[in-house]
Amino acid sequence: MILKYFLVFFISMIPLIELRGAIPVATAWGLMGRDNIPQTILVYAICIVGNMLPVPIVYLFARKVLEWGKDKKFIGGIFSFFLDKGSKAGEKLEAKAGRGLFVALMLFVGIPLPGTGAWTGTLAASLLGMKFKQTVLAVILGVLMAGTIMLLASMGLFGALGAFMSH
């Protein structure tokens, strides 16, 4: 059981998967569900911590490392991919948000779509020159939002809601 907690924690830290993948995995393994709310809350917290742990590192170092590696022979392609992904995400955020960049970042991270998680959002914020505290707060609010959406979806609430509304 402890091994599954660690695996869920580490899945939450993987770029592009993050807690969007960890919560459904935890649900499939029986670690989360309506029948054990205290354990569900614990695993939800583990996923949040795992997803947020890389954020300061990404903010402080990712841009420097990606720019350093983009011209290297074996790693250049993947480093360029992540640098381009972060830059494009930052440009989209800035174009849509204007002065509301904090809210835009929070929603970008919070809506659980592929490639819109804490890693990409933090990289985009660092490329845009957002302040560290503002970035971390927007990202944690977004991660909490995405985690809640994924938890409710994994527990079947949206399906039940759809069935209820169709009658």
mmCIF file with all atom_site columns, C-alpha atoms in Angstrom:
data_model
loop_
_atom_site.group_PDB
_atom_site.id
_atom_site.type_symbol
_atom_site.label_atom_id
_atom_site.label_alt_id
_atom_site.label_comp_id
_atom_site.label_asym_id
_atom_site.label_entity_id
_atom_site.label_seq_id
_atom_site.pdbx_PDB_ins_code
_atom_site.Cartn_x
_atom_site.Cartn_y
_atom_site.Cartn_z
_atom_site.occupancy
_atom_site.B_iso_or_equiv
_atom_site.pdbx_formal_charge
_atom_site.auth_seq_id
_atom_site.auth_comp_id
_atom_site.auth_asym_id
_atom_site.auth_atom_id
_atom_site.pdbx_PDB_model_num
ATOM 1   C CA . MET A 1 1   ? 0.000   0.000  0.000   1.00 0.00 ? 1   MET A CA 1
ATOM 2   C CA . ILE A 1 2   ? 2.827   2.422  0.894   1.00 0.00 ? 2   ILE A CA 1
ATOM 3   C CA . LEU A 1 3   ? 4.445   1.681  -2.483  1.00 0.00 ? 3   LEU A CA 1
ATOM 4   C CA . LYS A 1 4   ? 1.255   2.784  -4.246  1.00 0.00 ? 4   LYS A CA 1
ATOM 5   C CA . TYR A 1 5   ? 1.295   6.077  -2.303  1.00 0.00 ? 5   TYR A CA 1
ATOM 6   C CA . PHE A 1 6   ? 4.884   6.689  -3.421  1.00 0.00 ? 6   PHE A CA 1
ATOM 7   C CA . LEU A 1 7   ? 4.068   5.788  -7.025  1.00 0.00 ? 7   LEU A CA 1
ATOM 8   C CA . VAL A 1 8   ? 1.105   8.185  -7.057  1.00 0.00 ? 8   VAL A CA 1
ATOM 9   C CA . PHE A 1 9   ? 3.352   10.874 -5.560  1.00 0.00 ? 9   PHE A CA 1
ATOM 10  C CA . PHE A 1 10  ? 5.977   10.338 -8.283  1.00 0.00 ? 10  PHE A CA 1
ATOM 11  C CA . ILE A 1 11  ? 3.390   10.162 -11.080 1.00 0.00 ? 11  ILE A CA 1
ATOM 12  C CA . SER A 1 12  ? 2.176   13.588 -9.881  1.00 0.00 ? 12  SER A CA 1
ATOM 13  C CA . MET A 1 13  ? 5.673   14.976 -10.496 1.00 0.00 ? 13  MET A CA 1
ATOM 14  C CA . ILE A 1 14  ? 6.031   13.735 -14.096 1.00 0.00 ? 14  ILE A CA 1
ATOM 15  C CA . PRO A 1 15  ? 5.770   16.541 -16.668 1.00 0.00 ? 15  PRO A CA 1
ATOM 16  C CA . LEU A 1 16  ? 2.653   16.461 -18.864 1.00 0.00 ? 16  LEU A CA 1
ATOM 17  C CA . ILE A 1 17  ? 1.088   13.698 -16.700 1.00 0.00 ? 17  ILE A CA 1
ATOM 18  C CA . GLU A 1 18  ? 1.115   15.312 -13.247 1.00 0.00 ? 18  GLU A CA 1
ATOM 19  C CA . LEU A 1 19  ? -1.868  14.852 -10.941 1.00 0.00 ? 19  LEU A CA 1
ATOM 20  C CA . ARG A 1 20  ? -4.155  14.676 -13.986 1.00 0.00 ? 20  ARG A CA 1
ATOM 21  C CA . GLY A 1 21  ? -2.803  11.166 -14.428 1.00 0.00 ? 21  GLY A CA 1
ATOM 22  C CA . ALA A 1 22  ? -2.022  10.364 -10.800 1.00 0.00 ? 22  ALA A CA 1
ATOM 23  C CA . ILE A 1 23  ? -5.587  10.813 -9.518  1.00 0.00 ? 23  ILE A CA 1
ATOM 24  C CA . PRO A 1 24  ? -7.177  8.383  -12.014 1.00 0.00 ? 24  PRO A CA 1
ATOM 25  C CA . VAL A 1 25  ? -4.375  5.893  -11.278 1.00 0.00 ? 25  VAL A CA 1
ATOM 26  C CA . ALA A 1 26  ? -4.985  6.257  -7.527  1.00 0.00 ? 26  ALA A CA 1
ATOM 27  C CA . THR A 1 27  ? -8.704  5.757  -8.091  1.00 0.00 ? 27  THR A CA 1
ATOM 28  C CA . ALA A 1 28  ? -8.096  2.660  -10.231 1.00 0.00 ? 28  ALA A CA 1
ATOM 29  C CA . TRP A 1 29  ? -5.845  1.240  -7.497  1.00 0.00 ? 29  TRP A CA 1
ATOM 30  C CA . GLY A 1 30  ? -8.585  1.767  -4.903  1.00 0.00 ? 30  GLY A CA 1
ATOM 31  C CA . LEU A 1 31  ? -6.713  4.504  -3.024  1.00 0.00 ? 31  LEU A CA 1
ATOM 32  C CA . MET A 1 32  ? -9.473  7.053  -3.646  1.00 0.00 ? 32  MET A CA 1
ATOM 33  C CA . GLY A 1 33  ? -13.229 6.825  -3.676  1.00 0.00 ? 33  GLY A CA 1
ATOM 34  C CA . ARG A 1 34  ? -16.520 7.805  -2.074  1.00 0.00 ? 34  ARG A CA 1
ATOM 35  C CA . ASP A 1 35  ? -16.372 4.931  0.394   1.00 0.00 ? 35  ASP A CA 1
ATOM 36  C CA . ASN A 1 36  ? -13.173 6.162  2.105   1.00 0.00 ? 36  ASN A CA 1
ATOM 37  C CA . ILE A 1 37  ? -13.174 9.968  2.254   1.00 0.00 ? 37  ILE A CA 1
ATOM 38  C CA . PRO A 1 38  ? -10.265 10.378 4.768   1.00 0.00 ? 38  PRO A CA 1
ATOM 39  C CA . GLN A 1 39  ? -7.966  8.243  2.609   1.00 0.00 ? 39  GLN A CA 1
ATOM 40  C CA . THR A 1 40  ? -9.178  10.054 -0.525  1.00 0.00 ? 40  THR A CA 1
ATOM 41  C CA . ILE A 1 41  ? -8.282  13.394 1.054   1.00 0.00 ? 41  ILE A CA 1
ATOM 42  C CA . LEU A 1 42  ? -4.848  12.044 2.038   1.00 0.00 ? 42  LEU A CA 1
ATOM 43  C CA . VAL A 1 43  ? -4.124  10.776 -1.483  1.00 0.00 ? 43  VAL A CA 1
ATOM 44  C CA . TYR A 1 44  ? -5.439  14.047 -2.977  1.00 0.00 ? 44  TYR A CA 1
ATOM 45  C CA . ALA A 1 45  ? -2.980  15.932 -0.736  1.00 0.00 ? 45  ALA A CA 1
ATOM 46  C CA . ILE A 1 46  ? -0.148  13.587 -1.776  1.00 0.00 ? 46  ILE A CA 1
ATOM 47  C CA . CYS A 1 47  ? -0.947  14.328 -5.433  1.00 0.00 ? 47  CYS A CA 1
ATOM 48  C CA . ILE A 1 48  ? -1.011  18.095 -4.803  1.00 0.00 ? 48  ILE A CA 1
ATOM 49  C CA . VAL A 1 49  ? 2.353   18.028 -2.996  1.00 0.00 ? 49  VAL A CA 1
ATOM 50  C CA . GLY A 1 50  ? 3.886   15.833 -5.702  1.00 0.00 ? 50  GLY A CA 1
ATOM 51  C CA . ASN A 1 51  ? 2.615   18.127 -8.434  1.00 0.00 ? 51  ASN A CA 1
ATOM 52  C CA . MET A 1 52  ? 3.812   21.302 -6.674  1.00 0.00 ? 52  MET A CA 1
ATOM 53  C CA . LEU A 1 53  ? 7.247   20.041 -5.597  1.00 0.00 ? 53  LEU A CA 1
ATOM 54  C CA . PRO A 1 54  ? 8.914   20.690 -8.984  1.00 0.00 ? 54  PRO A CA 1
ATOM 55  C CA . VAL A 1 55  ? 7.366   24.172 -9.413  1.00 0.00 ? 55  VAL A CA 1
ATOM 56  C CA . PRO A 1 56  ? 10.113  26.229 -7.693  1.00 0.00 ? 56  PRO A CA 1
ATOM 57  C CA . ILE A 1 57  ? 12.808  24.234 -9.500  1.00 0.00 ? 57  ILE A CA 1
ATOM 58  C CA . VAL A 1 58  ? 11.070  24.690 -12.857 1.00 0.00 ? 58  VAL A CA 1
ATOM 59  C CA . TYR A 1 59  ? 10.646  28.411 -12.215 1.00 0.00 ? 59  TYR A CA 1
ATOM 60  C CA . LEU A 1 60  ? 14.235  29.003 -11.145 1.00 0.00 ? 60  LEU A CA 1
ATOM 61  C CA . PHE A 1 61  ? 16.166  26.665 -13.445 1.00 0.00 ? 61  PHE A CA 1
ATOM 62  C CA . ALA A 1 62  ? 14.156  25.235 -16.358 1.00 0.00 ? 62  ALA A CA 1
ATOM 63  C CA . ARG A 1 63  ? 14.546  28.173 -18.687 1.00 0.00 ? 63  ARG A CA 1
ATOM 64  C CA . LYS A 1 64  ? 18.324  28.307 -18.126 1.00 0.00 ? 64  LYS A CA 1
ATOM 65  C CA . VAL A 1 65  ? 18.757  24.559 -18.605 1.00 0.00 ? 65  VAL A CA 1
ATOM 66  C CA . LEU A 1 66  ? 16.533  24.449 -21.708 1.00 0.00 ? 66  LEU A CA 1
ATOM 67  C CA . GLU A 1 67  ? 18.316  27.376 -23.326 1.00 0.00 ? 67  GLU A CA 1
ATOM 68  C CA . TRP A 1 68  ? 21.688  25.794 -22.524 1.00 0.00 ? 68  TRP A CA 1
ATOM 69  C CA . GLY A 1 69  ? 20.669  22.419 -23.983 1.00 0.00 ? 69  GLY A CA 1
ATOM 70  C CA . LYS A 1 70  ? 18.714  23.454 -27.063 1.00 0.00 ? 70  LYS A CA 1
ATOM 71  C CA . ASP A 1 71  ? 21.860  23.466 -29.222 1.00 0.00 ? 71  ASP A CA 1
ATOM 72  C CA . LYS A 1 72  ? 23.346  20.218 -27.872 1.00 0.00 ? 72  LYS A CA 1
ATOM 73  C CA . LYS A 1 73  ? 23.593  17.235 -30.203 1.00 0.00 ? 73  LYS A CA 1
ATOM 74  C CA . PHE A 1 74  ? 21.584  14.534 -28.422 1.00 0.00 ? 74  PHE A CA 1
ATOM 75  C CA . ILE A 1 75  ? 19.280  16.565 -26.185 1.00 0.00 ? 75  ILE A CA 1
ATOM 76  C CA . GLY A 1 76  ? 18.693  19.615 -28.364 1.00 0.00 ? 76  GLY A CA 1
ATOM 77  C CA . GLY A 1 77  ? 15.457  18.368 -29.920 1.00 0.00 ? 77  GLY A CA 1
ATOM 78  C CA . ILE A 1 78  ? 13.630  17.632 -26.674 1.00 0.00 ? 78  ILE A CA 1
ATOM 79  C CA . PHE A 1 79  ? 14.996  20.764 -24.996 1.00 0.00 ? 79  PHE A CA 1
ATOM 80  C CA . SER A 1 80  ? 13.836  22.886 -27.945 1.00 0.00 ? 80  SER A CA 1
ATOM 81  C CA . PHE A 1 81  ? 10.426  21.183 -27.814 1.00 0.00 ? 81  PHE A CA 1
ATOM 82  C CA . PHE A 1 82  ? 9.927   22.108 -24.153 1.00 0.00 ? 82  PHE A CA 1
ATOM 83  C CA . LEU A 1 83  ? 11.261  25.633 -24.668 1.00 0.00 ? 83  LEU A CA 1
ATOM 84  C CA . ASP A 1 84  ? 8.900   26.147 -27.621 1.00 0.00 ? 84  ASP A CA 1
ATOM 85  C CA . LYS A 1 85  ? 5.971   24.635 -25.686 1.00 0.00 ? 85  LYS A CA 1
ATOM 86  C CA . GLY A 1 86  ? 6.588   26.976 -22.745 1.00 0.00 ? 86  GLY A CA 1
ATOM 87  C CA . SER A 1 87  ? 7.052   30.008 -24.987 1.00 0.00 ? 87  SER A CA 1
ATOM 88  C CA . LYS A 1 88  ? 3.880   29.308 -26.965 1.00 0.00 ? 88  LYS A CA 1
ATOM 89  C CA . ALA A 1 89  ? 1.906   28.741 -23.769 1.00 0.00 ? 89  ALA A CA 1
ATOM 90  C CA . GLY A 1 90  ? 3.267   32.016 -22.380 1.00 0.00 ? 90  GLY A CA 1
ATOM 91  C CA . GLU A 1 91  ? 2.366   33.911 -25.554 1.00 0.00 ? 91  GLU A CA 1
ATOM 92  C CA . LYS A 1 92  ? -1.181  32.493 -25.505 1.00 0.00 ? 92  LYS A CA 1
ATOM 93  C CA . LEU A 1 93  ? -1.576  33.381 -21.841 1.00 0.00 ? 93  LEU A CA 1
ATOM 94  C CA . GLU A 1 94  ? -0.310  36.905 -22.359 1.00 0.00 ? 94  GLU A CA 1
ATOM 95  C CA . ALA A 1 95  ? -2.451  37.477 -25.458 1.00 0.00 ? 95  ALA A CA 1
ATOM 96  C CA . LYS A 1 96  ? -5.625  36.324 -23.713 1.00 0.00 ? 96  LYS A CA 1
ATOM 97  C CA . ALA A 1 97  ? -4.925  37.766 -20.298 1.00 0.00 ? 97  ALA A CA 1
ATOM 98  C CA . GLY A 1 98  ? -3.410  41.175 -20.767 1.00 0.00 ? 98  GLY A CA 1
ATOM 99  C CA . ARG A 1 99  ? -3.271  42.501 -17.223 1.00 0.00 ? 99  ARG A CA 1
ATOM 100 C CA . GLY A 1 100 ? -5.090  39.471 -15.791 1.00 0.00 ? 100 GLY A CA 1
ATOM 101 C CA . LEU A 1 101 ? -2.093  37.189 -16.158 1.00 0.00 ? 101 LEU A CA 1
ATOM 102 C CA . PHE A 1 102 ? -2.461  35.744 -12.642 1.00 0.00 ? 102 PHE A CA 1
ATOM 103 C CA . VAL A 1 103 ? -6.025  34.540 -13.316 1.00 0.00 ? 103 VAL A CA 1
ATOM 104 C CA . ALA A 1 104 ? -5.096  33.331 -16.787 1.00 0.00 ? 104 ALA A CA 1
ATOM 105 C CA . LEU A 1 105 ? -2.203  31.277 -15.383 1.00 0.00 ? 105 LEU A CA 1
ATOM 106 C CA . MET A 1 106 ? -4.430  29.847 -12.662 1.00 0.00 ? 106 MET A CA 1
ATOM 107 C CA . LEU A 1 107 ? -7.064  28.807 -15.233 1.00 0.00 ? 107 LEU A CA 1
ATOM 108 C CA . PHE A 1 108 ? -4.415  27.509 -17.658 1.00 0.00 ? 108 PHE A CA 1
ATOM 109 C CA . VAL A 1 109 ? -3.091  25.176 -14.964 1.00 0.00 ? 109 VAL A CA 1
ATOM 110 C CA . GLY A 1 110 ? -6.530  24.470 -13.483 1.00 0.00 ? 110 GLY A CA 1
ATOM 111 C CA . ILE A 1 111 ? -8.343  23.237 -16.566 1.00 0.00 ? 111 ILE A CA 1
ATOM 112 C CA . PRO A 1 112 ? -7.106  19.659 -16.932 1.00 0.00 ? 112 PRO A CA 1
ATOM 113 C CA . LEU A 1 113 ? -6.203  19.456 -20.591 1.00 0.00 ? 113 LEU A CA 1
ATOM 114 C CA . PRO A 1 114 ? -3.047  17.811 -21.966 1.00 0.00 ? 114 PRO A CA 1
ATOM 115 C CA . GLY A 1 115 ? -0.038  20.116 -21.710 1.00 0.00 ? 115 GLY A CA 1
ATOM 116 C CA . THR A 1 116 ? -1.630  22.725 -19.458 1.00 0.00 ? 116 THR A CA 1
ATOM 117 C CA . GLY A 1 117 ? -0.327  21.656 -16.071 1.00 0.00 ? 117 GLY A CA 1
ATOM 118 C CA . ALA A 1 118 ? 1.980   23.054 -13.424 1.00 0.00 ? 118 ALA A CA 1
ATOM 119 C CA . TRP A 1 119 ? 5.191   22.373 -15.366 1.00 0.00 ? 119 TRP A CA 1
ATOM 120 C CA . THR A 1 120 ? 4.082   24.147 -18.550 1.00 0.00 ? 120 THR A CA 1
ATOM 121 C CA . GLY A 1 121 ? 2.358   26.946 -16.641 1.00 0.00 ? 121 GLY A CA 1
ATOM 122 C CA . THR A 1 122 ? 5.399   27.579 -14.459 1.00 0.00 ? 122 THR A CA 1
ATOM 123 C CA . LEU A 1 123 ? 7.747   27.542 -17.436 1.00 0.00 ? 123 LEU A CA 1
ATOM 124 C CA . ALA A 1 124 ? 5.454   29.951 -19.299 1.00 0.00 ? 124 ALA A CA 1
ATOM 125 C CA . ALA A 1 125 ? 5.310   32.261 -16.264 1.00 0.00 ? 125 ALA A CA 1
ATOM 126 C CA . SER A 1 126 ? 9.099   32.277 -15.942 1.00 0.00 ? 126 SER A CA 1
ATOM 127 C CA . LEU A 1 127 ? 9.493   33.015 -19.659 1.00 0.00 ? 127 LEU A CA 1
ATOM 128 C CA . LEU A 1 128 ? 7.026   35.908 -19.262 1.00 0.00 ? 128 LEU A CA 1
ATOM 129 C CA . GLY A 1 129 ? 8.916   37.265 -16.258 1.00 0.00 ? 129 GLY A CA 1
ATOM 130 C CA . MET A 1 130 ? 6.103   36.790 -13.719 1.00 0.00 ? 130 MET A CA 1
ATOM 131 C CA . LYS A 1 131 ? 7.214   37.162 -10.120 1.00 0.00 ? 131 LYS A CA 1
ATOM 132 C CA . PHE A 1 132 ? 8.005   33.966 -8.216  1.00 0.00 ? 132 PHE A CA 1
ATOM 133 C CA . LYS A 1 133 ? 5.389   34.337 -5.446  1.00 0.00 ? 133 LYS A CA 1
ATOM 134 C CA . GLN A 1 134 ? 2.682   35.289 -7.935  1.00 0.00 ? 134 GLN A CA 1
ATOM 135 C CA . THR A 1 135 ? 3.569   32.301 -10.105 1.00 0.00 ? 135 THR A CA 1
ATOM 136 C CA . VAL A 1 136 ? 3.556   29.811 -7.221  1.00 0.00 ? 136 VAL A CA 1
ATOM 137 C CA . LEU A 1 137 ? 0.221   31.094 -5.901  1.00 0.00 ? 137 LEU A CA 1
ATOM 138 C CA . ALA A 1 138 ? -1.456  31.001 -9.327  1.00 0.00 ? 138 ALA A CA 1
ATOM 139 C CA . VAL A 1 139 ? -0.063  27.529 -10.022 1.00 0.00 ? 139 VAL A CA 1
ATOM 140 C CA . ILE A 1 140 ? -1.098  26.073 -6.654  1.00 0.00 ? 140 ILE A CA 1
ATOM 141 C CA . LEU A 1 141 ? -4.636  27.432 -7.081  1.00 0.00 ? 141 LEU A CA 1
ATOM 142 C CA . GLY A 1 142 ? -4.699  25.921 -10.576 1.00 0.00 ? 142 GLY A CA 1
ATOM 143 C CA . VAL A 1 143 ? -3.380  22.581 -9.314  1.00 0.00 ? 143 VAL A CA 1
ATOM 144 C CA . LEU A 1 144 ? -6.060  22.528 -6.597  1.00 0.00 ? 144 LEU A CA 1
ATOM 145 C CA . MET A 1 145 ? -8.697  23.258 -9.249  1.00 0.00 ? 145 MET A CA 1
ATOM 146 C CA . ALA A 1 146 ? -7.395  20.585 -11.650 1.00 0.00 ? 146 ALA A CA 1
ATOM 147 C CA . GLY A 1 147 ? -7.103  18.098 -8.792  1.00 0.00 ? 147 GLY A CA 1
ATOM 148 C CA . THR A 1 148 ? -10.689 18.708 -7.737  1.00 0.00 ? 148 THR A CA 1
ATOM 149 C CA . ILE A 1 149 ? -11.964 18.327 -11.305 1.00 0.00 ? 149 ILE A CA 1
ATOM 150 C CA . MET A 1 150 ? -9.993  15.099 -11.790 1.00 0.00 ? 150 MET A CA 1
ATOM 151 C CA . LEU A 1 151 ? -11.101 13.733 -8.423  1.00 0.00 ? 151 LEU A CA 1
ATOM 152 C CA . LEU A 1 152 ? -14.768 14.386 -9.180  1.00 0.00 ? 152 LEU A CA 1
ATOM 153 C CA . ALA A 1 153 ? -14.393 12.920 -12.672 1.00 0.00 ? 153 ALA A CA 1
ATOM 154 C CA . SER A 1 154 ? -12.572 9.844  -11.337 1.00 0.00 ? 154 SER A CA 1
ATOM 155 C CA . MET A 1 155 ? -15.280 9.276  -8.761  1.00 0.00 ? 155 MET A CA 1
ATOM 156 C CA . GLY A 1 156 ? -17.938 9.386  -11.503 1.00 0.00 ? 156 GLY A CA 1
ATOM 157 C CA . LEU A 1 157 ? -19.642 12.570 -10.362 1.00 0.00 ? 157 LEU A CA 1
ATOM 158 C CA . PHE A 1 158 ? -19.797 14.099 -13.835 1.00 0.00 ? 158 PHE A CA 1
ATOM 159 C CA . GLY A 1 159 ? -21.340 10.949 -15.275 1.00 0.00 ? 159 GLY A CA 1
ATOM 160 C CA . ALA A 1 160 ? -23.908 10.839 -12.499 1.00 0.00 ? 160 ALA A CA 1
ATOM 161 C CA . LEU A 1 161 ? -24.635 14.547 -12.969 1.00 0.00 ? 161 LEU A CA 1
ATOM 162 C CA . GLY A 1 162 ? -25.120 14.012 -16.704 1.00 0.00 ? 162 GLY A CA 1
ATOM 163 C CA . ALA A 1 163 ? -27.497 11.113 -16.107 1.00 0.00 ? 163 ALA A CA 1
ATOM 164 C CA . PHE A 1 164 ? -29.448 13.167 -13.586 1.00 0.00 ? 164 PHE A CA 1
ATOM 165 C CA . MET A 1 165 ? -29.711 16.197 -15.879 1.00 0.00 ? 165 MET A CA 1
ATOM 166 C CA . SER A 1 166 ? -30.842 14.129 -18.874 1.00 0.00 ? 166 SER A CA 1
ATOM 167 C CA . HIS A 1 167 ? -33.963 12.958 -17.063 1.00 0.00 ? 167 HIS A CA 1
#
